[in-house]
C-alpha cells in the first residue's frame, strides 16, 4: 500500500527520484561528470521508451548504437536526435531479435566497427495475443524478449569486459523487464513449454519472458562477479507506460481496467527514466543483479530471486543455442 501511495504521489525514494521523474531530470545533475566517449547499444529504440532512452543518452554526449528491425524508423529517430543534439553520434544497425541468425549478423557488424561498448540496454519487447513462431520455430514473444537478448548479451559481454578493463570505466548491462513478471506461477514456468507456446496465452507468455529477463540478470551477475569483471547487469521495470505495447494489447487487462489504468500511466519520458538512471548514475556503480523501479532498487518476485531457477534457465538456454547454432553451421 505504501509503495502504491508513493507511486501515485511521485514521492522520491533514496535515489532522490520517483515515479514522476523524467529521463532528462535523472541524468541532468551528473551529465557533466560522465566520462567522454561512452558508447551505448540499445535495442528497440525506434519508438517509445527505447527512442527516448536513445535521445537522452545522446543529449548527454553518449555515442548511441541503435539495433533496429525497421531501419526506416531508426533513421527517423536519428534525424530527430541530431536535430536536437547536432553533435550526437548515432549509428544504426539492423537486427531482428527473434532470429538467431540476425542477432549473429548484428554482433559481427557491430564488432567489426571496433568501437568500445560501455552500456548494453536490452530494451526491445513485443506482445502477441495470438500464437506466432519465429523463423527458428520458437514462440515469438519468448524468442524476441528473452532468447534474442540472451544471445546478444552472450556475444557482446567479452567486448564489454575488455572495454571496461582498457578504459577503467564500469560496463553496464540493463534488461528492461516488467512488474508483471510476478504474475508467473512456478507451475507454468517450463522452458520447453515456453519454446513451443503450449496452452498459449498472450499475457502469460509476455509475463514469462519478463521473468526470464530477470533470472538472466541474476545468473549473469553471478558469473560476472565470479570473474571479477568490471561489468554490472541489472533489470528495470519502466512502469506502465503509454507505448505501442499497451495500445497493441488490451488483452493484458479488461477494457474497464484499461480505462482506469490509463489515468495512472507514465509518460514515455518518465518510463525511460529508470533505464537512464541505472545506465549513467554514479549511485549505481558496483550494483549488480538487482531490480529497479522508479529509479530505486526494488523487490522482484520470490521466483525471480531463486538462484537455482536462474542457473537452470541459463543452462537450458545455453544448451538450446549451442545446439541450434551448431546445426546452422552444418
PDB file of C-alpha atoms in Angstrom:
ATOM      1  CA  UNK A   1       0.000   0.000   0.000  1.00  0.00           C
ATOM      2  CA  UNK A   2       2.819   2.393   0.900  1.00  0.00           C
ATOM      3  CA  UNK A   3       4.538   1.687  -2.422  1.00  0.00           C
ATOM      4  CA  UNK A   4       1.298   2.429  -4.309  1.00  0.00           C
ATOM      5  CA  UNK A   5       0.803   5.730  -2.491  1.00  0.00           C
ATOM      6  CA  UNK A   6       4.436   6.664  -3.104  1.00  0.00           C
ATOM      7  CA  UNK A   7       3.969   5.920  -6.811  1.00  0.00           C
ATOM      8  CA  UNK A   8       0.748   7.921  -7.102  1.00  0.00           C
ATOM      9  CA  UNK A   9       2.217  10.870  -5.246  1.00  0.00           C
ATOM     10  CA  UNK A  10       5.512  10.692  -7.109  1.00  0.00           C
ATOM     11  CA  UNK A  11       7.413  10.699  -3.827  1.00  0.00           C
ATOM     12  CA  UNK A  12      11.161  10.354  -4.309  1.00  0.00           C
ATOM     13  CA  UNK A  13      12.971   7.293  -2.967  1.00  0.00           C
ATOM     14  CA  UNK A  14      16.555   7.001  -1.637  1.00  0.00           C
ATOM     15  CA  UNK A  15      17.962   7.896  -5.075  1.00  0.00           C
ATOM     16  CA  UNK A  16      16.232  11.281  -4.927  1.00  0.00           C
ATOM     17  CA  UNK A  17      13.906  10.323  -7.770  1.00  0.00           C
ATOM     18  CA  UNK A  18      10.454   8.746  -8.047  1.00  0.00           C
ATOM     19  CA  UNK A  19       7.671   7.779 -10.426  1.00  0.00           C
ATOM     20  CA  UNK A  20       7.247  11.328 -11.755  1.00  0.00           C
ATOM     21  CA  UNK A  21      10.922  11.796 -12.608  1.00  0.00           C
ATOM     22  CA  UNK A  22      11.797  12.038 -16.303  1.00  0.00           C
ATOM     23  CA  UNK A  23      14.808  10.655 -18.123  1.00  0.00           C
ATOM     24  CA  UNK A  24      16.230  14.151 -18.595  1.00  0.00           C
ATOM     25  CA  UNK A  25      15.795  15.005 -14.925  1.00  0.00           C
ATOM     26  CA  UNK A  26      17.551  11.887 -13.625  1.00  0.00           C
ATOM     27  CA  UNK A  27      20.577  12.435 -15.885  1.00  0.00           C
ATOM     28  CA  UNK A  28      20.865  16.215 -15.637  1.00  0.00           C
ATOM     29  CA  UNK A  29      22.826  16.518 -12.397  1.00  0.00           C
ATOM     30  CA  UNK A  30      25.639  14.164 -13.356  1.00  0.00           C
ATOM     31  CA  UNK A  31      25.741  14.745 -17.125  1.00  0.00           C
ATOM     32  CA  UNK A  32      28.847  16.951 -16.746  1.00  0.00           C
ATOM     33  CA  UNK A  33      30.566  14.203 -14.736  1.00  0.00           C
ATOM     34  CA  UNK A  34      30.188  11.460 -17.360  1.00  0.00           C
ATOM     35  CA  UNK A  35      33.343  10.066 -18.982  1.00  0.00           C
ATOM     36  CA  UNK A  36      33.826  11.111 -22.592  1.00  0.00           C
ATOM     37  CA  UNK A  37      33.409   8.683 -25.481  1.00  0.00           C
ATOM     38  CA  UNK A  38      30.902   6.363 -23.808  1.00  0.00           C
ATOM     39  CA  UNK A  39      29.158   4.004 -26.226  1.00  0.00           C
ATOM     40  CA  UNK A  40      25.684   2.595 -25.562  1.00  0.00           C
ATOM     41  CA  UNK A  41      23.918  -0.048 -27.616  1.00  0.00           C
ATOM     42  CA  UNK A  42      20.114  -0.009 -27.372  1.00  0.00           C
ATOM     43  CA  UNK A  43      17.673  -2.479 -28.904  1.00  0.00           C
ATOM     44  CA  UNK A  44      14.137  -1.475 -29.819  1.00  0.00           C
ATOM     45  CA  UNK A  45      14.982   2.226 -29.929  1.00  0.00           C
ATOM     46  CA  UNK A  46      12.720   3.159 -32.842  1.00  0.00           C
ATOM     47  CA  UNK A  47       9.785   4.165 -30.643  1.00  0.00           C
ATOM     48  CA  UNK A  48       8.577   4.560 -27.079  1.00  0.00           C
ATOM     49  CA  UNK A  49      10.932   4.078 -24.145  1.00  0.00           C
ATOM     50  CA  UNK A  50      13.818   2.942 -26.350  1.00  0.00           C
ATOM     51  CA  UNK A  51      13.699   6.030 -28.570  1.00  0.00           C
ATOM     52  CA  UNK A  52      13.521   8.309 -25.523  1.00  0.00           C
ATOM     53  CA  UNK A  53      16.437   6.478 -23.905  1.00  0.00           C
ATOM     54  CA  UNK A  54      18.485   6.942 -27.084  1.00  0.00           C
ATOM     55  CA  UNK A  55      17.561  10.647 -27.262  1.00  0.00           C
ATOM     56  CA  UNK A  56      18.516  11.393 -23.663  1.00  0.00           C
ATOM     57  CA  UNK A  57      21.756   9.396 -23.743  1.00  0.00           C
ATOM     58  CA  UNK A  58      22.761  11.162 -26.966  1.00  0.00           C
ATOM     59  CA  UNK A  59      21.913  14.501 -25.384  1.00  0.00           C
ATOM     60  CA  UNK A  60      24.296  13.626 -22.542  1.00  0.00           C
ATOM     61  CA  UNK A  61      27.102  13.026 -25.034  1.00  0.00           C
ATOM     62  CA  UNK A  62      26.934   9.244 -25.286  1.00  0.00           C
ATOM     63  CA  UNK A  63      27.566   7.638 -28.676  1.00  0.00           C
ATOM     64  CA  UNK A  64      24.415   5.621 -29.390  1.00  0.00           C
ATOM     65  CA  UNK A  65      24.158   2.462 -31.468  1.00  0.00           C
ATOM     66  CA  UNK A  66      20.559   1.595 -32.289  1.00  0.00           C
ATOM     67  CA  UNK A  67      19.765  -2.009 -33.103  1.00  0.00           C
ATOM     68  CA  UNK A  68      16.512  -1.943 -35.064  1.00  0.00           C
ATOM     69  CA  UNK A  69      14.351  -4.253 -37.118  1.00  0.00           C
ATOM     70  CA  UNK A  70      12.967  -1.284 -39.098  1.00  0.00           C
ATOM     71  CA  UNK A  71      15.831   0.887 -40.350  1.00  0.00           C
ATOM     72  CA  UNK A  72      13.444   3.448 -41.837  1.00  0.00           C
ATOM     73  CA  UNK A  73      12.040   4.176 -38.390  1.00  0.00           C
ATOM     74  CA  UNK A  74      15.559   4.134 -36.963  1.00  0.00           C
ATOM     75  CA  UNK A  75      16.646   6.792 -39.460  1.00  0.00           C
ATOM     76  CA  UNK A  76      13.709   8.965 -38.402  1.00  0.00           C
ATOM     77  CA  UNK A  77      14.738   8.615 -34.747  1.00  0.00           C
ATOM     78  CA  UNK A  78      18.340   9.516 -35.615  1.00  0.00           C
ATOM     79  CA  UNK A  79      17.163  12.571 -37.531  1.00  0.00           C
ATOM     80  CA  UNK A  80      15.148  13.800 -34.530  1.00  0.00           C
ATOM     81  CA  UNK A  81      18.042  13.169 -32.144  1.00  0.00           C
ATOM     82  CA  UNK A  82      20.550  15.010 -34.322  1.00  0.00           C
ATOM     83  CA  UNK A  83      18.158  17.899 -34.864  1.00  0.00           C
ATOM     84  CA  UNK A  84      18.052  18.405 -31.088  1.00  0.00           C
ATOM     85  CA  UNK A  85      21.707  17.466 -30.485  1.00  0.00           C
ATOM     86  CA  UNK A  86      23.638  18.306 -33.694  1.00  0.00           C
ATOM     87  CA  UNK A  87      26.874  16.770 -32.421  1.00  0.00           C
ATOM     88  CA  UNK A  88      25.293  13.449 -31.494  1.00  0.00           C
ATOM     89  CA  UNK A  89      26.779  10.288 -32.981  1.00  0.00           C
ATOM     90  CA  UNK A  90      24.050   7.762 -33.741  1.00  0.00           C
ATOM     91  CA  UNK A  91      24.848   4.520 -35.550  1.00  0.00           C
ATOM     92  CA  UNK A  92      22.133   2.282 -36.995  1.00  0.00           C
ATOM     93  CA  UNK A  93      22.394  -1.473 -37.443  1.00  0.00           C
ATOM     94  CA  UNK A  94      19.686  -3.934 -38.433  1.00  0.00           C
ATOM     95  CA  UNK A  95      18.624  -6.676 -36.039  1.00  0.00           C
ATOM     96  CA  UNK A  96      15.645  -8.996 -35.663  1.00  0.00           C
ATOM     97  CA  UNK A  97      15.861 -10.316 -32.122  1.00  0.00           C
ATOM     98  CA  UNK A  98      13.546 -13.228 -32.881  1.00  0.00           C
ATOM     99  CA  UNK A  99      16.147 -14.617 -35.294  1.00  0.00           C
ATOM    100  CA  UNK A 100      19.367 -16.215 -34.062  1.00  0.00           C
ATOM    101  CA  UNK A 101      20.991 -15.652 -37.469  1.00  0.00           C
ATOM    102  CA  UNK A 102      20.070 -11.951 -37.413  1.00  0.00           C
ATOM    103  CA  UNK A 103      21.493 -11.499 -33.903  1.00  0.00           C
ATOM    104  CA  UNK A 104      24.725 -13.158 -35.006  1.00  0.00           C
ATOM    105  CA  UNK A 105      24.974 -10.910 -38.095  1.00  0.00           C
ATOM    106  CA  UNK A 106      24.312  -7.848 -35.976  1.00  0.00           C
ATOM    107  CA  UNK A 107      27.048  -8.736 -33.483  1.00  0.00           C
ATOM    108  CA  UNK A 108      29.535  -9.387 -36.286  1.00  0.00           C
ATOM    109  CA  UNK A 109      28.715  -5.999 -37.837  1.00  0.00           C
ATOM    110  CA  UNK A 110      28.985  -4.193 -34.523  1.00  0.00           C
ATOM    111  CA  UNK A 111      32.268  -5.844 -33.526  1.00  0.00           C
ATOM    112  CA  UNK A 112      33.695  -5.019 -36.972  1.00  0.00           C
ATOM    113  CA  UNK A 113      33.254  -1.315 -36.149  1.00  0.00           C
ATOM    114  CA  UNK A 114      35.891  -1.780 -33.406  1.00  0.00           C
ATOM    115  CA  UNK A 115      34.051   0.571 -31.065  1.00  0.00           C
ATOM    116  CA  UNK A 116      34.144   0.316 -27.279  1.00  0.00           C
ATOM    117  CA  UNK A 117      30.963  -0.924 -25.590  1.00  0.00           C
ATOM    118  CA  UNK A 118      30.206   0.585 -22.201  1.00  0.00           C
ATOM    119  CA  UNK A 119      26.445   0.174 -21.956  1.00  0.00           C
ATOM    120  CA  UNK A 120      24.117  -2.504 -23.361  1.00  0.00           C
ATOM    121  CA  UNK A 121      20.397  -1.851 -22.993  1.00  0.00           C
ATOM    122  CA  UNK A 122      18.235  -4.863 -23.819  1.00  0.00           C
ATOM    123  CA  UNK A 123      15.069  -2.848 -24.324  1.00  0.00           C
ATOM    124  CA  UNK A 124      13.185  -4.327 -27.286  1.00  0.00           C
ATOM    125  CA  UNK A 125       9.980  -6.156 -26.470  1.00  0.00           C
ATOM    126  CA  UNK A 126       6.801  -7.414 -28.073  1.00  0.00           C
ATOM    127  CA  UNK A 127       3.426  -8.803 -27.113  1.00  0.00           C
ATOM    128  CA  UNK A 128       1.192 -11.016 -29.237  1.00  0.00           C
ATOM    129  CA  UNK A 129      -2.328 -12.108 -28.392  1.00  0.00           C
ATOM    130  CA  UNK A 130      -2.043 -14.885 -30.963  1.00  0.00           C
ATOM    131  CA  UNK A 131       0.444 -17.732 -31.069  1.00  0.00           C
ATOM    132  CA  UNK A 132       3.211 -16.967 -33.567  1.00  0.00           C
ATOM    133  CA  UNK A 133       6.545 -18.615 -34.275  1.00  0.00           C
ATOM    134  CA  UNK A 134       9.933 -17.224 -35.206  1.00  0.00           C
ATOM    135  CA  UNK A 135      11.978 -18.439 -38.174  1.00  0.00           C
ATOM    136  CA  UNK A 136      13.728 -20.703 -35.660  1.00  0.00           C
ATOM    137  CA  UNK A 137      10.324 -22.258 -34.842  1.00  0.00           C
ATOM    138  CA  UNK A 138      10.195 -20.793 -31.329  1.00  0.00           C
ATOM    139  CA  UNK A 139       7.236 -18.955 -29.800  1.00  0.00           C
ATOM    140  CA  UNK A 140       7.716 -15.343 -30.925  1.00  0.00           C
ATOM    141  CA  UNK A 141       7.367 -13.472 -27.598  1.00  0.00           C
ATOM    142  CA  UNK A 142       9.879 -15.703 -25.815  1.00  0.00           C
ATOM    143  CA  UNK A 143      12.231 -15.618 -28.815  1.00  0.00           C
ATOM    144  CA  UNK A 144      12.197 -11.817 -29.078  1.00  0.00           C
ATOM    145  CA  UNK A 145      12.002 -10.674 -25.479  1.00  0.00           C
ATOM    146  CA  UNK A 146      14.337 -13.219 -23.910  1.00  0.00           C
ATOM    147  CA  UNK A 147      16.270 -15.559 -26.225  1.00  0.00           C
ATOM    148  CA  UNK A 148      17.423 -12.852 -28.647  1.00  0.00           C
ATOM    149  CA  UNK A 149      18.710 -10.684 -25.824  1.00  0.00           C
ATOM    150  CA  UNK A 150      20.374 -13.675 -24.146  1.00  0.00           C
ATOM    151  CA  UNK A 151      22.325 -14.399 -27.350  1.00  0.00           C
ATOM    152  CA  UNK A 152      23.105 -10.715 -27.907  1.00  0.00           C
ATOM    153  CA  UNK A 153      24.487 -10.360 -24.375  1.00  0.00           C
ATOM    154  CA  UNK A 154      26.467 -13.609 -24.666  1.00  0.00           C
ATOM    155  CA  UNK A 155      28.102 -12.449 -27.887  1.00  0.00           C
ATOM    156  CA  UNK A 156      28.953  -8.944 -26.652  1.00  0.00           C
ATOM    157  CA  UNK A 157      29.845  -9.443 -22.997  1.00  0.00           C
ATOM    158  CA  UNK A 158      33.523 -10.122 -23.740  1.00  0.00           C
ATOM    159  CA  UNK A 159      33.713  -6.822 -25.645  1.00  0.00           C
ATOM    160  CA  UNK A 160      32.192  -5.100 -22.607  1.00  0.00           C
ATOM    161  CA  UNK A 161      34.650  -6.748 -20.212  1.00  0.00           C
ATOM    162  CA  UNK A 162      37.531  -5.780 -22.498  1.00  0.00           C
ATOM    163  CA  UNK A 163      36.276  -2.177 -22.798  1.00  0.00           C
ATOM    164  CA  UNK A 164      35.963  -1.871 -19.015  1.00  0.00           C
ATOM    165  CA  UNK A 165      39.454  -3.286 -18.493  1.00  0.00           C
ATOM    166  CA  UNK A 166      41.063  -0.929 -21.001  1.00  0.00           C
ATOM    167  CA  UNK A 167      39.136   2.201 -20.015  1.00  0.00           C
ATOM    168  CA  UNK A 168      38.735   1.634 -16.286  1.00  0.00           C
ATOM    169  CA  UNK A 169      35.077   2.575 -16.717  1.00  0.00           C
ATOM    170  CA  UNK A 170      32.469   0.147 -15.395  1.00  0.00           C
ATOM    171  CA  UNK A 171      30.369  -1.534 -18.065  1.00  0.00           C
ATOM    172  CA  UNK A 172      26.626  -1.738 -17.519  1.00  0.00           C
ATOM    173  CA  UNK A 173      24.004  -4.101 -18.932  1.00  0.00           C
ATOM    174  CA  UNK A 174      20.335  -3.278 -18.416  1.00  0.00           C
ATOM    175  CA  UNK A 175      17.467  -5.679 -19.098  1.00  0.00           C
ATOM    176  CA  UNK A 176      14.088  -3.996 -19.404  1.00  0.00           C
ATOM    177  CA  UNK A 177      11.591  -6.216 -17.603  1.00  0.00           C
ATOM    178  CA  UNK A 178       8.113  -5.614 -16.156  1.00  0.00           C
ATOM    179  CA  UNK A 179       6.302  -5.870 -12.852  1.00  0.00           C
ATOM    180  CA  UNK A 180       4.012  -8.456 -14.433  1.00  0.00           C
ATOM    181  CA  UNK A 181       6.844 -10.976 -14.136  1.00  0.00           C
ATOM    182  CA  UNK A 182       5.361 -11.516 -10.661  1.00  0.00           C
ATOM    183  CA  UNK A 183       2.187 -12.936 -12.221  1.00  0.00           C
ATOM    184  CA  UNK A 184       4.044 -16.088 -13.290  1.00  0.00           C
ATOM    185  CA  UNK A 185       3.461 -19.218 -11.238  1.00  0.00           C
ATOM    186  CA  UNK A 186       6.184 -21.801 -10.867  1.00  0.00           C
ATOM    187  CA  UNK A 187       3.929 -24.464 -12.384  1.00  0.00           C
ATOM    188  CA  UNK A 188       3.663 -22.517 -15.653  1.00  0.00           C
ATOM    189  CA  UNK A 189       7.362 -21.642 -15.959  1.00  0.00           C
ATOM    190  CA  UNK A 190       8.595 -24.572 -18.046  1.00  0.00           C
ATOM    191  CA  UNK A 191      11.356 -23.934 -20.603  1.00  0.00           C
ATOM    192  CA  UNK A 192      10.188 -26.430 -23.238  1.00  0.00           C
ATOM    193  CA  UNK A 193       6.565 -25.302 -22.930  1.00  0.00           C
ATOM    194  CA  UNK A 194       7.605 -21.679 -23.403  1.00  0.00           C
ATOM    195  CA  UNK A 195       9.595 -22.585 -26.511  1.00  0.00           C
ATOM    196  CA  UNK A 196       6.621 -24.226 -28.205  1.00  0.00           C
ATOM    197  CA  UNK A 197       3.887 -21.953 -26.826  1.00  0.00           C
ATOM    198  CA  UNK A 198       1.998 -24.783 -25.132  1.00  0.00           C
ATOM    199  CA  UNK A 199      -1.507 -23.715 -23.989  1.00  0.00           C
ATOM    200  CA  UNK A 200      -0.656 -20.259 -25.305  1.00  0.00           C
ATOM    201  CA  UNK A 201      -1.927 -17.152 -23.582  1.00  0.00           C
ATOM    202  CA  UNK A 202      -0.509 -13.795 -24.706  1.00  0.00           C
ATOM    203  CA  UNK A 203      -0.405 -12.176 -21.298  1.00  0.00           C
ATOM    204  CA  UNK A 204       1.175 -15.213 -19.664  1.00  0.00           C
ATOM    205  CA  UNK A 205       3.780 -15.511 -22.448  1.00  0.00           C
ATOM    206  CA  UNK A 206       4.713 -11.844 -22.025  1.00  0.00           C
ATOM    207  CA  UNK A 207       4.982 -12.211 -18.247  1.00  0.00           C
ATOM    208  CA  UNK A 208       7.089 -15.374 -18.600  1.00  0.00           C
ATOM    209  CA  UNK A 209       9.505 -13.623 -20.952  1.00  0.00           C
ATOM    210  CA  UNK A 210       9.875 -10.762 -18.482  1.00  0.00           C
ATOM    211  CA  UNK A 211      10.534 -13.179 -15.603  1.00  0.00           C
ATOM    212  CA  UNK A 212      13.170 -14.833 -17.775  1.00  0.00           C
ATOM    213  CA  UNK A 213      14.914 -11.481 -18.312  1.00  0.00           C
ATOM    214  CA  UNK A 214      15.255 -11.007 -14.539  1.00  0.00           C
ATOM    215  CA  UNK A 215      16.526 -14.542 -13.993  1.00  0.00           C
ATOM    216  CA  UNK A 216      19.023 -13.841 -16.790  1.00  0.00           C
ATOM    217  CA  UNK A 217      20.221 -10.818 -14.816  1.00  0.00           C
ATOM    218  CA  UNK A 218      20.629 -12.861 -11.634  1.00  0.00           C
ATOM    219  CA  UNK A 219      22.755 -15.562 -13.241  1.00  0.00           C
ATOM    220  CA  UNK A 220      24.896 -13.291 -15.416  1.00  0.00           C
ATOM    221  CA  UNK A 221      25.553 -11.049 -12.394  1.00  0.00           C
ATOM    222  CA  UNK A 222      26.797 -14.108 -10.515  1.00  0.00           C
ATOM    223  CA  UNK A 223      29.053 -15.119 -13.413  1.00  0.00           C
ATOM    224  CA  UNK A 224      30.491 -11.612 -13.827  1.00  0.00           C
ATOM    225  CA  UNK A 225      31.212 -11.364 -10.099  1.00  0.00           C
ATOM    226  CA  UNK A 226      32.919 -14.763 -10.186  1.00  0.00           C
ATOM    227  CA  UNK A 227      35.193 -13.440 -12.939  1.00  0.00           C
ATOM    228  CA  UNK A 228      35.836 -10.151 -11.097  1.00  0.00           C
ATOM    229  CA  UNK A 229      34.702  -8.396 -14.265  1.00  0.00           C
ATOM    230  CA  UNK A 230      34.133  -4.656 -14.081  1.00  0.00           C
ATOM    231  CA  UNK A 231      30.667  -5.057 -15.652  1.00  0.00           C
ATOM    232  CA  UNK A 232      27.307  -4.987 -13.901  1.00  0.00           C
ATOM    233  CA  UNK A 233      23.878  -6.164 -15.013  1.00  0.00           C
ATOM    234  CA  UNK A 234      20.514  -5.095 -13.619  1.00  0.00           C
ATOM    235  CA  UNK A 235      16.828  -5.312 -14.503  1.00  0.00           C
ATOM    236  CA  UNK A 236      14.420  -2.388 -14.621  1.00  0.00           C
ATOM    237  CA  UNK A 237      10.652  -2.051 -14.584  1.00  0.00           C
ATOM    238  CA  UNK A 238       9.829   1.129 -16.521  1.00  0.00           C
ATOM    239  CA  UNK A 239       6.301   1.379 -15.139  1.00  0.00           C
ATOM    240  CA  UNK A 240       3.115   1.064 -17.143  1.00  0.00           C
ATOM    241  CA  UNK A 241       3.805   3.472 -19.963  1.00  0.00           C
ATOM    242  CA  UNK A 242       1.787   4.943 -22.830  1.00  0.00           C
ATOM    243  CA  UNK A 243       3.580   2.977 -25.548  1.00  0.00           C
ATOM    244  CA  UNK A 244       2.726   0.841 -28.559  1.00  0.00           C
ATOM    245  CA  UNK A 245       2.792  -2.343 -26.461  1.00  0.00           C
ATOM    246  CA  UNK A 246      -0.023  -1.056 -24.239  1.00  0.00           C
ATOM    247  CA  UNK A 247      -2.033   0.143 -27.244  1.00  0.00           C
ATOM    248  CA  UNK A 248      -1.478  -3.142 -29.048  1.00  0.00           C
ATOM    249  CA  UNK A 249      -2.888  -5.409 -26.391  1.00  0.00           C
ATOM    250  CA  UNK A 250      -5.749  -4.664 -24.160  1.00  0.00           C
ATOM    251  CA  UNK A 251      -5.519  -8.411 -23.639  1.00  0.00           C
ATOM    252  CA  UNK A 252      -3.332  -7.632 -20.644  1.00  0.00           C
ATOM    253  CA  UNK A 253      -6.283  -6.082 -18.841  1.00  0.00           C
ATOM    254  CA  UNK A 254     -10.013  -5.678 -19.405  1.00  0.00           C
ATOM    255  CA  UNK A 255     -11.397  -2.570 -21.109  1.00  0.00           C
ATOM    256  CA  UNK A 256     -12.708  -1.112 -17.836  1.00  0.00           C
ATOM    257  CA  UNK A 257      -9.422  -1.687 -16.023  1.00  0.00           C
ATOM    258  CA  UNK A 258      -7.593  -0.273 -19.027  1.00  0.00           C
ATOM    259  CA  UNK A 259      -9.573   2.969 -18.713  1.00  0.00           C
ATOM    260  CA  UNK A 260      -8.736   3.247 -15.007  1.00  0.00           C
ATOM    261  CA  UNK A 261      -5.101   2.267 -15.530  1.00  0.00           C
ATOM    262  CA  UNK A 262      -4.722   4.754 -18.389  1.00  0.00           C
ATOM    263  CA  UNK A 263      -5.178   7.549 -15.879  1.00  0.00           C
ATOM    264  CA  UNK A 264      -2.155   6.244 -13.963  1.00  0.00           C
ATOM    265  CA  UNK A 265       0.130   5.585 -16.918  1.00  0.00           C
ATOM    266  CA  UNK A 266       3.564   7.156 -17.038  1.00  0.00           C
ATOM    267  CA  UNK A 267       4.680   9.366 -19.890  1.00  0.00           C
ATOM    268  CA  UNK A 268       7.331   7.894 -22.187  1.00  0.00           C
ATOM    269  CA  UNK A 269       9.984  10.160 -20.647  1.00  0.00           C
ATOM    270  CA  UNK A 270       9.020   9.007 -17.154  1.00  0.00           C
ATOM    271  CA  UNK A 271       9.123   5.410 -18.390  1.00  0.00           C
ATOM    272  CA  UNK A 272      12.666   5.834 -19.730  1.00  0.00           C
ATOM    273  CA  UNK A 273      13.940   7.413 -16.514  1.00  0.00           C
ATOM    274  CA  UNK A 274      14.859   4.210 -14.656  1.00  0.00           C
ATOM    275  CA  UNK A 275      16.817   2.809 -17.603  1.00  0.00           C
ATOM    276  CA  UNK A 276      18.745   6.074 -17.992  1.00  0.00           C
ATOM    277  CA  UNK A 277      19.340   6.316 -14.245  1.00  0.00           C
ATOM    278  CA  UNK A 278      20.767   2.799 -13.953  1.00  0.00           C
ATOM    279  CA  UNK A 279      22.829   3.311 -17.125  1.00  0.00           C
ATOM    280  CA  UNK A 280      24.502   6.570 -16.105  1.00  0.00           C
ATOM    281  CA  UNK A 281      24.183   7.305 -12.389  1.00  0.00           C
ATOM    282  CA  UNK A 282      27.225   7.197 -10.146  1.00  0.00           C
ATOM    283  CA  UNK A 283      24.951   5.888  -7.396  1.00  0.00           C
ATOM    284  CA  UNK A 284      24.513   2.583  -9.238  1.00  0.00           C
ATOM    285  CA  UNK A 285      28.250   1.936  -9.563  1.00  0.00           C
ATOM    286  CA  UNK A 286      29.081  -1.576  -8.392  1.00  0.00           C
ATOM    287  CA  UNK A 287      25.400  -2.501  -8.058  1.00  0.00           C
ATOM    288  CA  UNK A 288      24.613  -5.733  -9.906  1.00  0.00           C
ATOM    289  CA  UNK A 289      21.921  -8.402 -10.045  1.00  0.00           C
ATOM    290  CA  UNK A 290      19.258  -6.001  -8.785  1.00  0.00           C
ATOM    291  CA  UNK A 291      15.758  -4.969  -9.892  1.00  0.00           C
ATOM    292  CA  UNK A 292      14.881  -1.267 -10.146  1.00  0.00           C
ATOM    293  CA  UNK A 293      11.565   0.565 -10.313  1.00  0.00           C
ATOM    294  CA  UNK A 294      11.089   4.352 -10.332  1.00  0.00           C
ATOM    295  CA  UNK A 295      14.895   4.828 -10.221  1.00  0.00           C
ATOM    296  CA  UNK A 296      15.247   2.920  -6.942  1.00  0.00           C
ATOM    297  CA  UNK A 297      16.135  -0.643  -6.001  1.00  0.00           C
ATOM    298  CA  UNK A 298      13.000  -2.686  -5.510  1.00  0.00           C
ATOM    299  CA  UNK A 299      11.849  -6.234  -4.809  1.00  0.00           C
ATOM    300  CA  UNK A 300      11.111  -8.714  -7.560  1.00  0.00           C
ATOM    301  CA  UNK A 301       9.079 -11.892  -7.066  1.00  0.00           C
ATOM    302  CA  UNK A 302      10.392 -14.760  -4.963  1.00  0.00           C
ATOM    303  CA  UNK A 303      10.624 -16.924  -8.101  1.00  0.00           C
ATOM    304  CA  UNK A 304      12.713 -14.238  -9.836  1.00  0.00           C
ATOM    305  CA  UNK A 305      15.085 -14.286  -6.854  1.00  0.00           C
ATOM    306  CA  UNK A 306      15.804 -18.010  -6.933  1.00  0.00           C
ATOM    307  CA  UNK A 307      19.439 -18.661  -7.810  1.00  0.00           C
ATOM    308  CA  UNK A 308      18.757 -22.289  -8.720  1.00  0.00           C
ATOM    309  CA  UNK A 309      15.980 -21.274 -11.121  1.00  0.00           C
ATOM    310  CA  UNK A 310      18.236 -18.638 -12.697  1.00  0.00           C
ATOM    311  CA  UNK A 311      21.066 -21.127 -13.183  1.00  0.00           C
ATOM    312  CA  UNK A 312      18.737 -23.770 -14.618  1.00  0.00           C
ATOM    313  CA  UNK A 313      17.234 -21.310 -17.105  1.00  0.00           C
ATOM    314  CA  UNK A 314      20.700 -20.127 -18.169  1.00  0.00           C
ATOM    315  CA  UNK A 315      21.903 -23.697 -18.682  1.00  0.00           C
ATOM    316  CA  UNK A 316      18.769 -24.680 -20.645  1.00  0.00           C
ATOM    317  CA  UNK A 317      19.085 -21.574 -22.822  1.00  0.00           C
ATOM    318  CA  UNK A 318      22.776 -22.050 -23.458  1.00  0.00           C
ATOM    319  CA  UNK A 319      22.225 -25.703 -24.411  1.00  0.00           C
ATOM    320  CA  UNK A 320      19.441 -24.724 -26.827  1.00  0.00           C
ATOM    321  CA  UNK A 321      21.506 -22.019 -28.503  1.00  0.00           C
ATOM    322  CA  UNK A 322      24.598 -24.212 -28.700  1.00  0.00           C
ATOM    323  CA  UNK A 323      22.572 -26.935 -30.418  1.00  0.00           C
ATOM    324  CA  UNK A 324      20.732 -24.610 -32.813  1.00  0.00           C
ATOM    325  CA  UNK A 325      23.773 -22.575 -33.810  1.00  0.00           C
ATOM    326  CA  UNK A 326      25.838 -25.721 -34.359  1.00  0.00           C
ATOM    327  CA  UNK A 327      23.081 -27.132 -36.586  1.00  0.00           C
ATOM    328  CA  UNK A 328      23.006 -23.886 -38.567  1.00  0.00           C
ATOM    329  CA  UNK A 329      26.715 -24.164 -39.408  1.00  0.00           C
ATOM    330  CA  UNK A 330      26.474 -27.794 -40.557  1.00  0.00           C
TER     331      UNK A 330
END
